[in-house]
Coordinates of N, CA and C in Angstrom, one line a residue:
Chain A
X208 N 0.8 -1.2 0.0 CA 0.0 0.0 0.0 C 0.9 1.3 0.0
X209 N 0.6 2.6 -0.9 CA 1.7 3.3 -0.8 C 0.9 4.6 -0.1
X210 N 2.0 4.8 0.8 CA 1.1 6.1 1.5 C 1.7 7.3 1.2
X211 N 1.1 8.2 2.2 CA 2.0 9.8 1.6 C 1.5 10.6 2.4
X212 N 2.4 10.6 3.7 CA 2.7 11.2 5.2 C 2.6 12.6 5.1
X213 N 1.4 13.3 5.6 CA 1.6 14.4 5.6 C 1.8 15.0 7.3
X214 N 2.7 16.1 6.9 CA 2.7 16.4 8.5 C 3.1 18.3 8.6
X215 N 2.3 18.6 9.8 CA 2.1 18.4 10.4 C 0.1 17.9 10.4
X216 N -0.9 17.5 11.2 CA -2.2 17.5 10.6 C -2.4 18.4 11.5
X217 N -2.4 19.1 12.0 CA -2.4 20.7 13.0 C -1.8 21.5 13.0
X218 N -2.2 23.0 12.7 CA -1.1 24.2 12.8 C -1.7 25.5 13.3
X219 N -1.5 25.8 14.2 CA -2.1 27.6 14.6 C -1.1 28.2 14.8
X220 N -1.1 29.1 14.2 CA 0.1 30.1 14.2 C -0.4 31.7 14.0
X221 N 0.0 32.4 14.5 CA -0.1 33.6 14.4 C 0.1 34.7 12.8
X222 N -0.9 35.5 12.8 CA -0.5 35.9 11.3 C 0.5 36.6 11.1
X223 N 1.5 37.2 10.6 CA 2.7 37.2 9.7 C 4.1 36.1 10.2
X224 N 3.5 34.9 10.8 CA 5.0 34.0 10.8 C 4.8 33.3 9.5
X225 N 5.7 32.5 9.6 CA 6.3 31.5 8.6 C 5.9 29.8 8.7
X226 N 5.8 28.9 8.1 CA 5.4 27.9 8.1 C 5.6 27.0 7.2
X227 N 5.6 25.5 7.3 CA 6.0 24.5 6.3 C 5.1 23.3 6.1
X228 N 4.6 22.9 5.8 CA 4.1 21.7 5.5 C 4.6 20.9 4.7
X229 N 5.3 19.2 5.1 CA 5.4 18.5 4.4 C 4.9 17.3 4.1
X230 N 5.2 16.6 3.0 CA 4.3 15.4 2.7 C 6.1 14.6 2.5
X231 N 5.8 13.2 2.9 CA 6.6 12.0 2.5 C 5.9 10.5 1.9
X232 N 7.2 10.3 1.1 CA 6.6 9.2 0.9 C 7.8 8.1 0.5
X233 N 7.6 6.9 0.4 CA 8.8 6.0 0.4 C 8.8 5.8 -1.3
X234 N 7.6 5.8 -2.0 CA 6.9 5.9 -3.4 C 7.9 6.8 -4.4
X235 N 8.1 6.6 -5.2 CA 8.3 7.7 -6.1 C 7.0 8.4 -7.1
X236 N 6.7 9.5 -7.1 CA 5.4 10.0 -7.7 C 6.0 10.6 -9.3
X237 N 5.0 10.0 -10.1 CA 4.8 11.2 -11.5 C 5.2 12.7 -11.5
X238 N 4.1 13.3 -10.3 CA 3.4 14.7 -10.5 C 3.5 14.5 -8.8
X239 N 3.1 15.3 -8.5 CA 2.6 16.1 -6.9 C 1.8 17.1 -7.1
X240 N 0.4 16.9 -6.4 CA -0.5 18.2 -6.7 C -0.5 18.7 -5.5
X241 N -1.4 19.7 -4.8 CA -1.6 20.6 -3.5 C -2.5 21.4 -3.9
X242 N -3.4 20.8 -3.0 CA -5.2 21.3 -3.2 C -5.1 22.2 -1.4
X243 N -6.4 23.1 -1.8 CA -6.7 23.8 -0.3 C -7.7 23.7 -0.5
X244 N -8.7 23.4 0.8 CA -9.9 23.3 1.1 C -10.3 23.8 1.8
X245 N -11.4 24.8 1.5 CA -12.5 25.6 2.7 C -13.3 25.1 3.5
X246 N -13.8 24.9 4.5 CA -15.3 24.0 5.1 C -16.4 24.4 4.3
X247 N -17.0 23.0 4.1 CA -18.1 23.1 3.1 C -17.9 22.9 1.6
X248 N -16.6 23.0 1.3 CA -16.0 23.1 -0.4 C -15.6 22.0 -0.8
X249 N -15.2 22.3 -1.7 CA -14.3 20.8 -2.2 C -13.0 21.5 -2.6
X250 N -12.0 20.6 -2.4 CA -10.5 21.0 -3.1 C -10.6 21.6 -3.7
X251 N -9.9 22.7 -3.8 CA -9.1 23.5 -5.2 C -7.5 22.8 -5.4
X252 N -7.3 22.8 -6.5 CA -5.7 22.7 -6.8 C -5.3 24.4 -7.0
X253 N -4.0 24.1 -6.0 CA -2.9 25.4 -5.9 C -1.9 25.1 -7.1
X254 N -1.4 23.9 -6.9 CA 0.0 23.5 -7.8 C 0.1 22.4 -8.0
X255 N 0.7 21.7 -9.2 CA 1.5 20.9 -9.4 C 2.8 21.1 -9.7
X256 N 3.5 19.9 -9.2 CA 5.1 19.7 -9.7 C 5.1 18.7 -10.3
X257 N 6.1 18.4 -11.0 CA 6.1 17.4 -11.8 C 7.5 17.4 -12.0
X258 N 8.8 17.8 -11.8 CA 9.9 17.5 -11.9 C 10.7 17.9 -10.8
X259 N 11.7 16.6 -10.2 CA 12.6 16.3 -9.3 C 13.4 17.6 -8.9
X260 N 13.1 18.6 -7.9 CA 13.9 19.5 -7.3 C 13.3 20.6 -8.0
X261 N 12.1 20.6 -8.6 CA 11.4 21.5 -9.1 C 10.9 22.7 -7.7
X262 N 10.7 23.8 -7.8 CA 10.1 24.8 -7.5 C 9.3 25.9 -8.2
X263 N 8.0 26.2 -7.0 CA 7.2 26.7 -7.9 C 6.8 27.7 -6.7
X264 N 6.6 29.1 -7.0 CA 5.5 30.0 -6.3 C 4.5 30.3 -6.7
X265 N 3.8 30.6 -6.1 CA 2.0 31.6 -5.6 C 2.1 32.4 -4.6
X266 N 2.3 33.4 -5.1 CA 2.2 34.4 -4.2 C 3.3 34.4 -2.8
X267 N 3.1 34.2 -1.7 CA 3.4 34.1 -0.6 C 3.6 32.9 -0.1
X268 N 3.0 31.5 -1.3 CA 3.6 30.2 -0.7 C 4.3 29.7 -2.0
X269 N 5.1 28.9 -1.6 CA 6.3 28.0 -2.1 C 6.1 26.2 -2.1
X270 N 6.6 26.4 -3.3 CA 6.2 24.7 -3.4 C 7.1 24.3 -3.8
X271 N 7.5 22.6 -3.0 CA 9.0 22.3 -3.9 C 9.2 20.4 -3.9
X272 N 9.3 19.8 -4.8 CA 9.4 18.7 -5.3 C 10.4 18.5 -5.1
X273 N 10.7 17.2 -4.1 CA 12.3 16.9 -3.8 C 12.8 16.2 -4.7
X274 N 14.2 15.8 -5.1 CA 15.0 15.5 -6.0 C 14.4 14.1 -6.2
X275 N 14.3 13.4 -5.4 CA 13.8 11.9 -5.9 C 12.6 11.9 -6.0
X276 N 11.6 12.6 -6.2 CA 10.0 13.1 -6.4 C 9.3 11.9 -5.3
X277 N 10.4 12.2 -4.1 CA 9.2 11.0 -2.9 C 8.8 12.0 -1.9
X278 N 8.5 13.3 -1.9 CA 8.3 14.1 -1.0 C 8.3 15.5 -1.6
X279 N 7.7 16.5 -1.2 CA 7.3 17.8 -1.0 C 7.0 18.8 -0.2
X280 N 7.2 19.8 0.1 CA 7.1 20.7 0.6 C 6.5 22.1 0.2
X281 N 5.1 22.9 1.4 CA 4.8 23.5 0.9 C 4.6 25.1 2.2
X282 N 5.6 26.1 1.5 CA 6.3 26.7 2.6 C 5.1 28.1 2.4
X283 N 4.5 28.1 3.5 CA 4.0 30.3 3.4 C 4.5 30.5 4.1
X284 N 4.9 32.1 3.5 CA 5.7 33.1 4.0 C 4.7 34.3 4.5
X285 N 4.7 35.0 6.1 CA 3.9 35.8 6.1 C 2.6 35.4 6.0
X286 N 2.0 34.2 6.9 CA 1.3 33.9 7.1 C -0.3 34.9 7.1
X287 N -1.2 34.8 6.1 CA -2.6 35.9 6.6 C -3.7 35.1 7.3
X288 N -4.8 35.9 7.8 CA -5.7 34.7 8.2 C -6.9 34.3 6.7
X289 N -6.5 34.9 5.6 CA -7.2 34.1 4.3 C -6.4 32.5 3.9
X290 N -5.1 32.3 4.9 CA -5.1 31.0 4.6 C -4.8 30.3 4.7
X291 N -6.2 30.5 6.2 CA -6.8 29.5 7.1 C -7.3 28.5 5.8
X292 N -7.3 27.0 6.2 CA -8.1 26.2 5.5 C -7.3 24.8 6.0
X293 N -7.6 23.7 5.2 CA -7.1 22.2 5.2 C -6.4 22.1 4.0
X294 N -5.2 21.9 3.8 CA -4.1 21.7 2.5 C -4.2 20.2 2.6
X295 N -4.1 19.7 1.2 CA -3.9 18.2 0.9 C -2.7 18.2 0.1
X296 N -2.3 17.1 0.3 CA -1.4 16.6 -1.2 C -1.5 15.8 -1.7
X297 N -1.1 15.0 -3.1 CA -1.7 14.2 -3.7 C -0.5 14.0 -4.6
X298 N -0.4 12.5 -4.7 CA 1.1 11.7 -5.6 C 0.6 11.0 -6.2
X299 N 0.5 11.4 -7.6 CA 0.0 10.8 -8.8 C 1.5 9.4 -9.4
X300 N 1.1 8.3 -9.6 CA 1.7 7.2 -9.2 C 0.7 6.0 -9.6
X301 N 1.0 4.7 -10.6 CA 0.5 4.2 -11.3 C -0.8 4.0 -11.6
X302 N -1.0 5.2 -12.3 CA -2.5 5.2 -12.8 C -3.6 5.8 -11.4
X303 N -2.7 6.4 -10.2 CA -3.8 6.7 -9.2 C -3.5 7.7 -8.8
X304 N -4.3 8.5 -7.8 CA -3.8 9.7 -7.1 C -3.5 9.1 -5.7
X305 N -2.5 9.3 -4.8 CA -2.2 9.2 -3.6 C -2.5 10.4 -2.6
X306 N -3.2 10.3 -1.8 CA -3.8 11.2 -0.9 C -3.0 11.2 0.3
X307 N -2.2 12.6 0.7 CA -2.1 12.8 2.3 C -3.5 12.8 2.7
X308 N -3.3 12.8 4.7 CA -4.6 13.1 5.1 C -4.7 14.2 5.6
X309 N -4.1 15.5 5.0 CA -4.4 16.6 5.4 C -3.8 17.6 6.5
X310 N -3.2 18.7 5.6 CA -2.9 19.6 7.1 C -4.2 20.9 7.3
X311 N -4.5 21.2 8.7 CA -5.2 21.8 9.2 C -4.6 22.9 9.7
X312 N -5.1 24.2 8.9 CA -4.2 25.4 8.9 C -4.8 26.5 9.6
X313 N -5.1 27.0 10.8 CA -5.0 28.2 11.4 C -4.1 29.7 11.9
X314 N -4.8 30.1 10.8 CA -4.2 31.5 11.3 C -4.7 32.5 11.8
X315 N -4.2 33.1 13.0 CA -4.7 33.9 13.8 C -4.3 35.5 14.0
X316 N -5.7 35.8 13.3 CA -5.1 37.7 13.7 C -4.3 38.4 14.4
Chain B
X69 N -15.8 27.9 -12.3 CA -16.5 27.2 -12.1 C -16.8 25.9 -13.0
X70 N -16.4 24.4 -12.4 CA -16.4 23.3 -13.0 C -17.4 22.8 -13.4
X71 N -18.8 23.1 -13.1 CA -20.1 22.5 -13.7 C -20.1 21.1 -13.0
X72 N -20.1 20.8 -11.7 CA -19.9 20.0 -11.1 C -21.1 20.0 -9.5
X73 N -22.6 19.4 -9.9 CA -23.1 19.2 -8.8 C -23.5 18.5 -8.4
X74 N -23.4 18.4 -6.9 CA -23.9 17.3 -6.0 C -25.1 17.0 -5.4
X75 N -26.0 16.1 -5.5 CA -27.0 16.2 -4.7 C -27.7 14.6 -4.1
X76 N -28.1 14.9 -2.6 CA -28.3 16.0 -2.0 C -27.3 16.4 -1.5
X77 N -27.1 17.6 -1.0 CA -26.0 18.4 0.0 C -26.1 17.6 1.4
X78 N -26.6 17.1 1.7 CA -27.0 16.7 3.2 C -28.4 15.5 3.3
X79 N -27.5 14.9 4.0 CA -28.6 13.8 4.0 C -28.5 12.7 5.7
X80 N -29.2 12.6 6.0 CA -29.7 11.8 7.2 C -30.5 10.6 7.2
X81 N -30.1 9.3 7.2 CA -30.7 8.0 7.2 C -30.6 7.6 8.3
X82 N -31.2 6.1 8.1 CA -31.1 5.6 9.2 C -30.4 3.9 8.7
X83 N -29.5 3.0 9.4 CA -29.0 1.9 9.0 C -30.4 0.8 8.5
X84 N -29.6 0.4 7.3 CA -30.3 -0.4 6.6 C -30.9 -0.3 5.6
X85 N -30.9 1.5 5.5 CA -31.6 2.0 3.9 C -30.8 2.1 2.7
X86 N -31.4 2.2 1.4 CA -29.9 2.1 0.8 C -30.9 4.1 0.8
X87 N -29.3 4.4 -0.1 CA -29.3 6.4 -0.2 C -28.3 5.7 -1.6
X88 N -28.9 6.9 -2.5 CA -28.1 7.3 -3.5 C -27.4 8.7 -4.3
X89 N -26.3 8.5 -4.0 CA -25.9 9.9 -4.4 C -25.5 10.4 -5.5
X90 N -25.9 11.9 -6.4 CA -25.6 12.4 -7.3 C -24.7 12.8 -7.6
X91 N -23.9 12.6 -9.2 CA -23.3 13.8 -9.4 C -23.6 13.8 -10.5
X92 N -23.7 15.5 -11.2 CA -23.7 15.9 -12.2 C -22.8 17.0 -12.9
X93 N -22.1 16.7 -14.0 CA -21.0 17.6 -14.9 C -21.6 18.1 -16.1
X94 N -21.5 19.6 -16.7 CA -21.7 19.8 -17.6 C -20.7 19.9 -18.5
X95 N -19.2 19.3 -18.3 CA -18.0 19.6 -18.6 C -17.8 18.3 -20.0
X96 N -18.6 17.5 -19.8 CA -18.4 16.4 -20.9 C -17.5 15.6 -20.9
X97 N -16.4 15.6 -19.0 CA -15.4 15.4 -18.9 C -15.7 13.6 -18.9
X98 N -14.7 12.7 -19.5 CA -14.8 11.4 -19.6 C -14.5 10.7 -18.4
X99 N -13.8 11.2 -17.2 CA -13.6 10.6 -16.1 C -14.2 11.0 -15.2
X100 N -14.4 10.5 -14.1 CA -15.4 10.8 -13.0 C -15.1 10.1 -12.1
X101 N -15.0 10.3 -10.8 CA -14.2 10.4 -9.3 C -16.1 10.2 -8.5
X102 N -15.8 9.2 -7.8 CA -16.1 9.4 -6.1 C -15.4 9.4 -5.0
X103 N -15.4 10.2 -4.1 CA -14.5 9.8 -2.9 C -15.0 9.9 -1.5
X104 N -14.7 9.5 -0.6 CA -15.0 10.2 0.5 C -14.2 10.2 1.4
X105 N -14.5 11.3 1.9 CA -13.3 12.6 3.4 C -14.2 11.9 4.8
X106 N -12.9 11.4 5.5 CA -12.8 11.5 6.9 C -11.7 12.6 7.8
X107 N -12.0 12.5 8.6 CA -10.5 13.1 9.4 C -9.4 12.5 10.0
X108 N -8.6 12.8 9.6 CA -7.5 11.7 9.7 C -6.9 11.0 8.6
X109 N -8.5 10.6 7.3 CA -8.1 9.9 6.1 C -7.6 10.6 5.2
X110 N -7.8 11.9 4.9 CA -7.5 12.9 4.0 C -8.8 12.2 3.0
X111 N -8.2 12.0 1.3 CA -9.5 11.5 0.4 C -9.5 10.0 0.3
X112 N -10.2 9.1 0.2 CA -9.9 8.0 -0.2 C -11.3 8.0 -1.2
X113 N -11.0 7.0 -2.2 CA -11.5 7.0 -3.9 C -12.4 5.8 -3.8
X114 N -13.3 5.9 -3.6 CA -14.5 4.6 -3.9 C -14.3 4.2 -4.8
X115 N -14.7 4.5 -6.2 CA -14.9 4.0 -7.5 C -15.0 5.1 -8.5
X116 N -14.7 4.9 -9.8 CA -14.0 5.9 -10.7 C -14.7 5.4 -11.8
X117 N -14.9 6.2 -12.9 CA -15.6 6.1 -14.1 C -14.7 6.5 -15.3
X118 N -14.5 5.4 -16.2 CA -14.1 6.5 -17.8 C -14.5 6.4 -18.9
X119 N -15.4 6.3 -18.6 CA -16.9 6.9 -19.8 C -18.5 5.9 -19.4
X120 N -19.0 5.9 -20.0 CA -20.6 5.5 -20.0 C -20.6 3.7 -20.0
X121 N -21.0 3.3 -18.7 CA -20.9 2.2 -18.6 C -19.8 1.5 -18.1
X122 N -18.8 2.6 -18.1 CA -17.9 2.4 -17.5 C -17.0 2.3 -16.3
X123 N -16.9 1.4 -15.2 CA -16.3 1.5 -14.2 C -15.5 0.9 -13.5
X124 N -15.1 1.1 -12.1 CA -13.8 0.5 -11.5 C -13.9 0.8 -10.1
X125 N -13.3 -0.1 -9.2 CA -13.1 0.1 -8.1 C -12.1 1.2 -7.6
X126 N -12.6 1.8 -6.2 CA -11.1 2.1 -5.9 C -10.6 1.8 -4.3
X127 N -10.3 2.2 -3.8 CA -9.0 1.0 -2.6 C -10.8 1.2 -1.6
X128 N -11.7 2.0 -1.3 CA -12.5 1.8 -0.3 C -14.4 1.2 -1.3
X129 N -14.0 0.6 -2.0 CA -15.3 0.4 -2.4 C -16.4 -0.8 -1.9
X130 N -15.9 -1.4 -1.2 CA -16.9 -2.5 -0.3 C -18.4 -1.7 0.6
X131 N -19.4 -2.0 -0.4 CA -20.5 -1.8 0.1 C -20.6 -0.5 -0.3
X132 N -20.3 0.0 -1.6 CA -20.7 0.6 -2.6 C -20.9 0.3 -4.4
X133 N -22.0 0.4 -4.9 CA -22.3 0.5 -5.9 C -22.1 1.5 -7.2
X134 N -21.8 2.0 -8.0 CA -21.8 3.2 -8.9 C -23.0 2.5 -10.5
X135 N -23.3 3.6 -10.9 CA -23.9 3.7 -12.2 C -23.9 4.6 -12.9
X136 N -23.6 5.0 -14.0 CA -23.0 5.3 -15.3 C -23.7 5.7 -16.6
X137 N -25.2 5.9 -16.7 CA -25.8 5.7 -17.7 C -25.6 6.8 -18.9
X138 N -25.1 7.9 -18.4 CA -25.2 9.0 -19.5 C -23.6 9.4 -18.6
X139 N -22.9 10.0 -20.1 CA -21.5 11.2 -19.7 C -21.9 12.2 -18.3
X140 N -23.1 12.7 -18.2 CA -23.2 13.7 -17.2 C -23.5 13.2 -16.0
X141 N -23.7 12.1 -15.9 CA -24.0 11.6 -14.3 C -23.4 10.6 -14.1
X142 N -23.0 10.4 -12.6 CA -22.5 9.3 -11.8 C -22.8 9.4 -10.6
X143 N -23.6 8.3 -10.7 CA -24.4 7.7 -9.0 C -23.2 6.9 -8.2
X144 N -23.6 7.2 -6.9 CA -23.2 6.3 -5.5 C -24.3 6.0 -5.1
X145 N -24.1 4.4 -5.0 CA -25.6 4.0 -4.1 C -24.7 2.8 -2.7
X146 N -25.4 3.8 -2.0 CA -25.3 2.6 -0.5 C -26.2 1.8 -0.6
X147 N -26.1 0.5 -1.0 CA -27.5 -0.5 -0.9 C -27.9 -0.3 0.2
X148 N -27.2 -0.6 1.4 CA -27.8 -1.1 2.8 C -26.5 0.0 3.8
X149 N -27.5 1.3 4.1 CA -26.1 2.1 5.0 C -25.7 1.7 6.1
X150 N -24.8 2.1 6.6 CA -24.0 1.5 8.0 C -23.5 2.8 8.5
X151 N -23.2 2.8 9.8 CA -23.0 4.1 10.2 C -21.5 4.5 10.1
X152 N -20.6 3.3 9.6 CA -19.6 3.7 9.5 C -19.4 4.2 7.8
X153 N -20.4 4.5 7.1 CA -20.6 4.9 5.6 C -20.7 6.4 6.3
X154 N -21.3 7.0 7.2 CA -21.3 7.8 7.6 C -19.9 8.9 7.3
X155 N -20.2 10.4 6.4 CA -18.8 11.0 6.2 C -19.5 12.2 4.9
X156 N -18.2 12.3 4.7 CA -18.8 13.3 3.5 C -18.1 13.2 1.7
X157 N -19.1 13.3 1.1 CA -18.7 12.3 -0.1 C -18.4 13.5 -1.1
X158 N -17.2 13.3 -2.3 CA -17.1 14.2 -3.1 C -16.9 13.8 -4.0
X159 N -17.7 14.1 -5.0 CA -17.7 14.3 -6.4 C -16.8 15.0 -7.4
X160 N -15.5 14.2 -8.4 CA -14.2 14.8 -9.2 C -14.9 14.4 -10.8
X161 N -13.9 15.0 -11.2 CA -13.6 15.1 -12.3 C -12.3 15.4 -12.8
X162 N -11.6 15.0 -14.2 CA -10.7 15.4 -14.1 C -10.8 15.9 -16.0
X163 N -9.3 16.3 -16.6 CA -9.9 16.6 -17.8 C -8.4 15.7 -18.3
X164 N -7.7 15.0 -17.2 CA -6.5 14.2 -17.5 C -7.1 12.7 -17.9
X165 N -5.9 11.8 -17.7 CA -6.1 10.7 -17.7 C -5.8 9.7 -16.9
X166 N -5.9 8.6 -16.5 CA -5.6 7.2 -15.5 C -4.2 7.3 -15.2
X167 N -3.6 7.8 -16.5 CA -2.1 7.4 -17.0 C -1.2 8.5 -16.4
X168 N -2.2 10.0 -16.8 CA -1.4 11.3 -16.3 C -2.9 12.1 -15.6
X169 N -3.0 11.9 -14.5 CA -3.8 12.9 -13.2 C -3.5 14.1 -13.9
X170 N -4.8 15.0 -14.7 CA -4.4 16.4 -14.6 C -5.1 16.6 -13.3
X171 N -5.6 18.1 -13.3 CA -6.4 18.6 -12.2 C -7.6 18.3 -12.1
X172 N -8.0 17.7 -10.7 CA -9.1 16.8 -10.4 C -10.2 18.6 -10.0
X173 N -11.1 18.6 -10.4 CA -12.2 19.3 -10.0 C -13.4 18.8 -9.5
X174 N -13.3 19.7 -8.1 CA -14.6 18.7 -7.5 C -16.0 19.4 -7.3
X175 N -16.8 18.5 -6.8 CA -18.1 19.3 -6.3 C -18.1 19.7 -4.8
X176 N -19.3 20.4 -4.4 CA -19.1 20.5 -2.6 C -19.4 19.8 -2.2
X177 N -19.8 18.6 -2.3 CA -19.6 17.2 -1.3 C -20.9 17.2 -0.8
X178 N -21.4 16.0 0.0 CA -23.1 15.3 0.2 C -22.4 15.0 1.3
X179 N -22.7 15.8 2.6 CA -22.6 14.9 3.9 C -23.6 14.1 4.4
X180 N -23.4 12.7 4.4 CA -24.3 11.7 4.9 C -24.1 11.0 6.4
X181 N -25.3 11.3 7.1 CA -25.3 10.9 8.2 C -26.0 9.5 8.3
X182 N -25.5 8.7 9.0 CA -26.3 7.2 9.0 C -26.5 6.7 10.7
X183 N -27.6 7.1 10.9 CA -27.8 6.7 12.6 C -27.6 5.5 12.9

C-alpha cells in the first residue's frame, strides 16, 4: 500500500509568521498536486510539480518537489488569516492519485 | 466554475436504507471520481468512471455500488447504510487521464449521516 505522510495535521500560528508543510513518501510520484480546502468546499488545486527539485511559487507560498520526487514541501511566508483552510497533497503514481490526510491550517489575527 | 453538482448536499438516514448519491457535470469530462473525506483519512476514492458504462473500483469500495448511464451523471448507491458509511462524499472530475492525473475538479460534497 503506498502512502504519503503528511505532516504536520495541525497548525495555529499567528499571522505574519512563517510555516512549512510536508508530505513524505517511500513511493516515487509522476506529479505532486496541492489542493486547499475551505469548510463546506471541495479541493481547489494550488499547484503541481512534476519534476525532481522542481520549485514553484504563488504568491506568498512555495512549493517544492524533492530530487527523488518521494516528497514535498509546501512553505508560506507571512502567514494571513485568508489561509486558514485544510491543504492536501496528492502523488500521482500508477495510474492513481495518492492522498495525504491533510494539514489543518489556522491562522490567527 | 467546473459545472460539477452534487445532490443531496445533506442527507440523514437511518442503518439499513440504501441512499443514493448524485453527481452531475456539464463539462463532458470522460472521467469521473467518487471519494469520501474523513478526518485523519484525507480523500480516499470509492470508485472511478471512464466513460458511459464504465467502471472501477477504488481502494475503499466495499459496500458501494456506482452507475454510469449518460457522460453527465454518476451515482453512488449505499445499498444497505451502515453508520460507518457515515462521512462526506465528493464528487471529481478530471480533464486528465488514468495514465497522467491532470487537475481533479470537485463538487461541494453530500454529507451523509447514517444513525
Amino acid at each position: 500500500t503506498q502512502l504519503l505522510e503528511q505532516s504536520p495535521q495541525f497548525l495555529s500560528i499567528q499571522e505574519g509568521e512563517n510555516l512549512t508543510v510536508y508530505c513524505n513518501s517511500s513511493s516515487v510520484f509522476s506529479s505532486l498536486q496541492w489542493y486547499r480546502q475551505e469548510p463546506g468546499e471541495g479541493p481547489v488545486l494550488l499547484v503541481t510539480v512534476v519534476t525532481g527539485g522542481e520549485v514553484k511559487k504563488l504568491k506568498r507560498l512555495t512549493f517544492q518537489f524533492g530530487d527523488a520526487r518521494k516528497d514535498s514541501s509546501l512553505h508560506i511566508t507571512a502567514a494571513q488569516p485568508g489561509d486558514t483552510g485544510l491543504y492536501l497533497c496528492a502523488g500521482a503514481s500508477n495510474y492513481q492519485l495518492i492522498w495525504g490526510a491533510g494539514t489543518k491550517l489556522i491562522i490567527k489575527p | 466554475d467546473a459545472g460539477i453538482t452534487q445532490s443531496p448536499r445533506h442527507r440523514v438516514t437511518e442503518t439499513g436504507t440504501p441512499v443514493t448519491l448524485r453527481c452531475h457535470q456539464t463539462e463532458n469530462h470522460r472521467y469521473m471520481y467518487w471519494y469520501r473525506q474523513d478526518p485523519g483519512h484525507g480523500l480516499r476514492l470509492i470508485h472511478y468512471s471512464y466513460g458511459v458504462k464504465d467502471t472501477d473500483k477504488g481502494e475503499v469500495s466495499d459496500g458501494y455500488s456506482v452507475s454510469r448511464s449518460k457522460t453527465e451523471d454518476f451515482l453512488l448507491t449505499l445499498e444497505s447504510a451502515t453508520s460507518s458509511q457515515t462521512s462526506v462524499y465528493f464528487c471529481a472530475i478530471t480533464t486528465g487521464t488514468l495514465a497522467n492525473t491532470g487537475e481533479l475538479f470537485f463538487g461541494e460534497g453530500s454529507r451523509l449521516t447514517v444513525l
